[in-house]
Amino acid sequence: MKVLVASDICELTPAWLKSRGVRAVLADLDNTLAGYSVNEPDPSVTRWMGELRENGVALMVVSNAAEKRVAAFCEPLGLPYLSRAGKPGGRGLLTALKRLRVNADQALMVGDQFFTDIRAGTRAGVRAVLVDPRVKGFWFTLRRKLETPFIEGERV
Ligand SMILES: [Mg+2]
């Protein structure tokens, strides 16, 4: 399967997104926007979120984590979110599209897990970008090895 890869969600600039007709980014939370149990984004991510807002690109968090965790991150930022999203199922993404009033082809799913985030995108008919996790530990290295046969990566 061919999937777009990026090392960081911040590489997805408004210009890049707009050139591909992306009006809404559906982002995974843990290890995509922030490290696990980190409740505030890095300055680079904060800056990126501001650029999206200025350019009229919507951002919504679609996470499998519990409400409490997702709300703790999203509410101070005023970000819409969906917790317990049931990825790799596609229904959570479809709910997000409906809430943002965009079509599947106007959205982009971004996440650090191929078998969860990218699969959910495929099932919902939403393009997806696989990013490196914000914290790269032993499990990342192992998981990427397992994912690699399925991924024909093309850099953003
Ligand atoms: Mg994740």
CSV table of C-alpha atoms and ligand atoms in Angstrom, one decimal:
chain,number,residue,atom,x,y,z
A,1,MET,CA,0.0,0.0,0.0
A,2,LYS,CA,1.2,3.4,-0.9
A,3,VAL,CA,1.1,5.9,1.9
A,4,LEU,CA,2.5,9.4,2.3
A,5,VAL,CA,5.0,9.7,5.2
A,6,ALA,CA,6.3,12.7,7.1
A,7,SER,CA,8.6,13.0,10.1
A,8,ASP,CA,6.4,15.6,11.8
A,9,ILE,CA,2.8,16.8,11.5
A,10,CYS,CA,4.2,20.4,11.2
A,11,GLU,CA,5.6,19.5,7.8
A,12,LEU,CA,2.0,19.6,6.5
A,13,THR,CA,2.0,23.4,5.9
A,14,PRO,CA,-1.2,25.2,4.9
A,15,ALA,CA,0.3,25.7,1.4
A,16,TRP,CA,0.9,22.0,1.0
A,17,LEU,CA,-2.5,21.1,2.3
A,18,LYS,CA,-4.3,23.7,0.1
A,19,SER,CA,-2.5,22.5,-3.0
A,20,ARG,CA,-4.0,19.1,-2.4
A,21,GLY,CA,-7.5,20.4,-1.7
A,22,VAL,CA,-7.3,19.6,2.0
A,23,ARG,CA,-9.8,21.8,4.0
A,24,ALA,CA,-9.7,19.7,7.2
A,25,VAL,CA,-7.0,17.8,9.0
A,26,LEU,CA,-8.1,15.0,11.3
A,27,ALA,CA,-5.3,14.4,13.6
A,28,ASP,CA,-4.5,11.6,16.0
A,29,LEU,CA,-3.4,12.8,19.4
A,30,ASP,CA,-1.0,10.5,21.2
A,31,ASN,CA,2.4,10.7,19.6
A,32,THR,CA,1.1,12.7,16.7
A,33,LEU,CA,0.2,16.1,18.2
A,34,ALA,CA,1.9,15.4,21.6
A,35,GLY,CA,3.7,12.7,23.5
A,36,TYR,CA,1.6,10.3,25.6
A,37,SER,CA,-0.1,12.1,28.5
A,38,VAL,CA,1.4,15.4,27.5
A,39,ASN,CA,-1.4,17.9,27.9
A,40,GLU,CA,0.2,20.8,26.0
A,41,PRO,CA,1.6,20.9,22.5
A,42,ASP,CA,5.2,21.8,21.7
A,43,PRO,CA,5.7,25.4,20.5
A,44,SER,CA,6.2,24.1,17.0
A,45,VAL,CA,2.9,22.4,17.1
A,46,THR,CA,1.2,25.4,18.6
A,47,ARG,CA,2.6,27.5,15.8
A,48,TRP,CA,1.4,25.0,13.1
A,49,MET,CA,-2.1,25.1,14.6
A,50,GLY,CA,-2.1,28.9,14.4
A,51,GLU,CA,-1.0,28.8,10.8
A,52,LEU,CA,-3.8,26.4,9.9
A,53,ARG,CA,-6.3,28.6,11.7
A,54,GLU,CA,-5.1,31.7,9.8
A,55,ASN,CA,-5.4,29.8,6.6
A,56,GLY,CA,-8.9,28.5,7.2
A,57,VAL,CA,-7.9,24.9,7.4
A,58,ALA,CA,-9.9,23.1,10.0
A,59,LEU,CA,-8.3,20.8,12.6
A,60,MET,CA,-10.0,18.1,14.6
A,61,VAL,CA,-8.5,15.5,16.9
A,62,VAL,CA,-9.7,12.0,16.3
A,63,SER,CA,-8.3,9.8,19.1
A,64,ASN,CA,-8.9,6.3,20.4
A,65,ALA,CA,-8.0,7.6,23.9
A,66,ALA,CA,-10.5,8.2,26.7
A,67,GLU,CA,-12.6,11.4,26.8
A,68,LYS,CA,-10.6,12.7,29.9
A,69,ARG,CA,-7.3,12.5,28.1
A,70,VAL,CA,-8.4,14.0,24.8
A,71,ALA,CA,-10.5,16.8,26.5
A,72,ALA,CA,-7.5,17.8,28.7
A,73,PHE,CA,-5.5,18.5,25.6
A,74,CYS,CA,-8.1,19.9,23.3
A,75,GLU,CA,-10.3,22.0,25.4
A,76,PRO,CA,-7.7,24.6,26.4
A,77,LEU,CA,-6.9,25.0,22.7
A,78,GLY,CA,-10.5,25.2,21.6
A,79,LEU,CA,-10.0,22.2,19.3
A,80,PRO,CA,-12.9,20.0,18.3
A,81,TYR,CA,-12.3,16.4,19.1
A,82,LEU,CA,-13.6,12.9,19.1
A,83,SER,CA,-12.4,10.4,21.8
A,84,ARG,CA,-12.8,6.6,21.7
A,85,ALA,CA,-12.9,7.0,17.9
A,86,GLY,CA,-12.7,3.3,17.2
A,87,LYS,CA,-9.8,3.5,14.7
A,88,PRO,CA,-9.0,1.4,12.6
A,89,GLY,CA,-12.7,1.5,12.0
A,90,GLY,CA,-13.8,4.3,9.8
A,91,ARG,CA,-16.9,5.4,11.6
A,92,GLY,CA,-15.2,7.9,13.9
A,93,LEU,CA,-13.7,9.6,10.9
A,94,LEU,CA,-17.1,9.8,9.2
A,95,THR,CA,-18.5,11.4,12.3
A,96,ALA,CA,-15.7,13.9,12.2
A,97,LEU,CA,-16.3,14.8,8.6
A,98,LYS,CA,-20.0,15.3,9.3
A,99,ARG,CA,-19.2,17.6,12.2
A,100,LEU,CA,-16.8,19.6,10.1
A,101,ARG,CA,-19.1,19.6,7.1
A,102,VAL,CA,-16.4,18.5,4.7
A,103,ASN,CA,-16.4,15.6,2.2
A,104,ALA,CA,-13.9,12.7,2.6
A,105,ASP,CA,-11.9,14.0,-0.3
A,106,GLN,CA,-11.4,17.4,1.4
A,107,ALA,CA,-9.9,15.8,4.5
A,108,LEU,CA,-6.6,14.3,5.5
A,109,MET,CA,-6.0,11.9,8.4
A,110,VAL,CA,-2.7,12.2,10.1
A,111,GLY,CA,-1.4,9.7,12.6
A,112,ASP,CA,1.7,7.8,13.8
A,113,GLN,CA,0.2,4.3,13.6
A,114,PHE,CA,-0.3,2.5,10.3
A,115,PHE,CA,-2.6,-0.2,11.4
A,116,THR,CA,-4.8,2.2,13.3
A,117,ASP,CA,-4.7,5.7,11.8
A,118,ILE,CA,-3.9,5.0,8.2
A,119,ARG,CA,-6.3,2.0,8.1
A,120,ALA,CA,-9.1,4.2,9.5
A,121,GLY,CA,-8.4,6.7,6.8
A,122,THR,CA,-8.6,4.0,4.1
A,123,ARG,CA,-11.9,2.7,5.5
A,124,ALA,CA,-13.5,6.2,5.6
A,125,GLY,CA,-12.2,7.1,2.2
A,126,VAL,CA,-9.9,9.8,3.6
A,127,ARG,CA,-6.3,10.2,2.5
A,128,ALA,CA,-3.8,9.8,5.2
A,129,VAL,CA,-0.3,10.7,6.1
A,130,LEU,CA,1.8,8.6,8.5
A,131,VAL,CA,4.1,10.6,10.8
A,132,ASP,CA,6.9,9.5,13.0
A,133,PRO,CA,5.9,9.4,16.6
A,134,ARG,CA,6.9,12.4,18.7
A,135,VAL,CA,8.7,10.1,21.1
A,136,LYS,CA,10.8,7.5,19.3
A,137,GLY,CA,11.5,4.6,21.6
A,138,PHE,CA,12.1,0.9,21.3
A,139,TRP,CA,8.4,0.1,20.4
A,140,PHE,CA,8.5,2.6,17.5
A,141,THR,CA,11.6,0.9,16.0
A,142,LEU,CA,9.9,-2.5,16.3
A,143,ARG,CA,6.6,-1.4,15.1
A,144,ARG,CA,8.0,0.4,12.0
A,145,LYS,CA,9.9,-2.8,11.2
A,146,LEU,CA,6.6,-4.7,11.2
A,147,GLU,CA,4.8,-2.0,9.3
A,148,THR,CA,7.4,-1.5,6.6
A,149,PRO,CA,6.4,-4.4,4.3
A,150,PHE,CA,3.0,-2.8,4.1
A,151,ILE,CA,4.2,0.7,3.4
A,152,GLU,CA,5.5,2.0,0.2
A,153,GLY,CA,6.4,5.3,1.6
A,154,GLU,CA,6.5,8.5,-0.3
A,155,ARG,CA,7.8,11.6,1.6
A,156,VAL,CA,5.6,14.6,1.8
B,1,MG,MG,-1.0,7.8,18.1
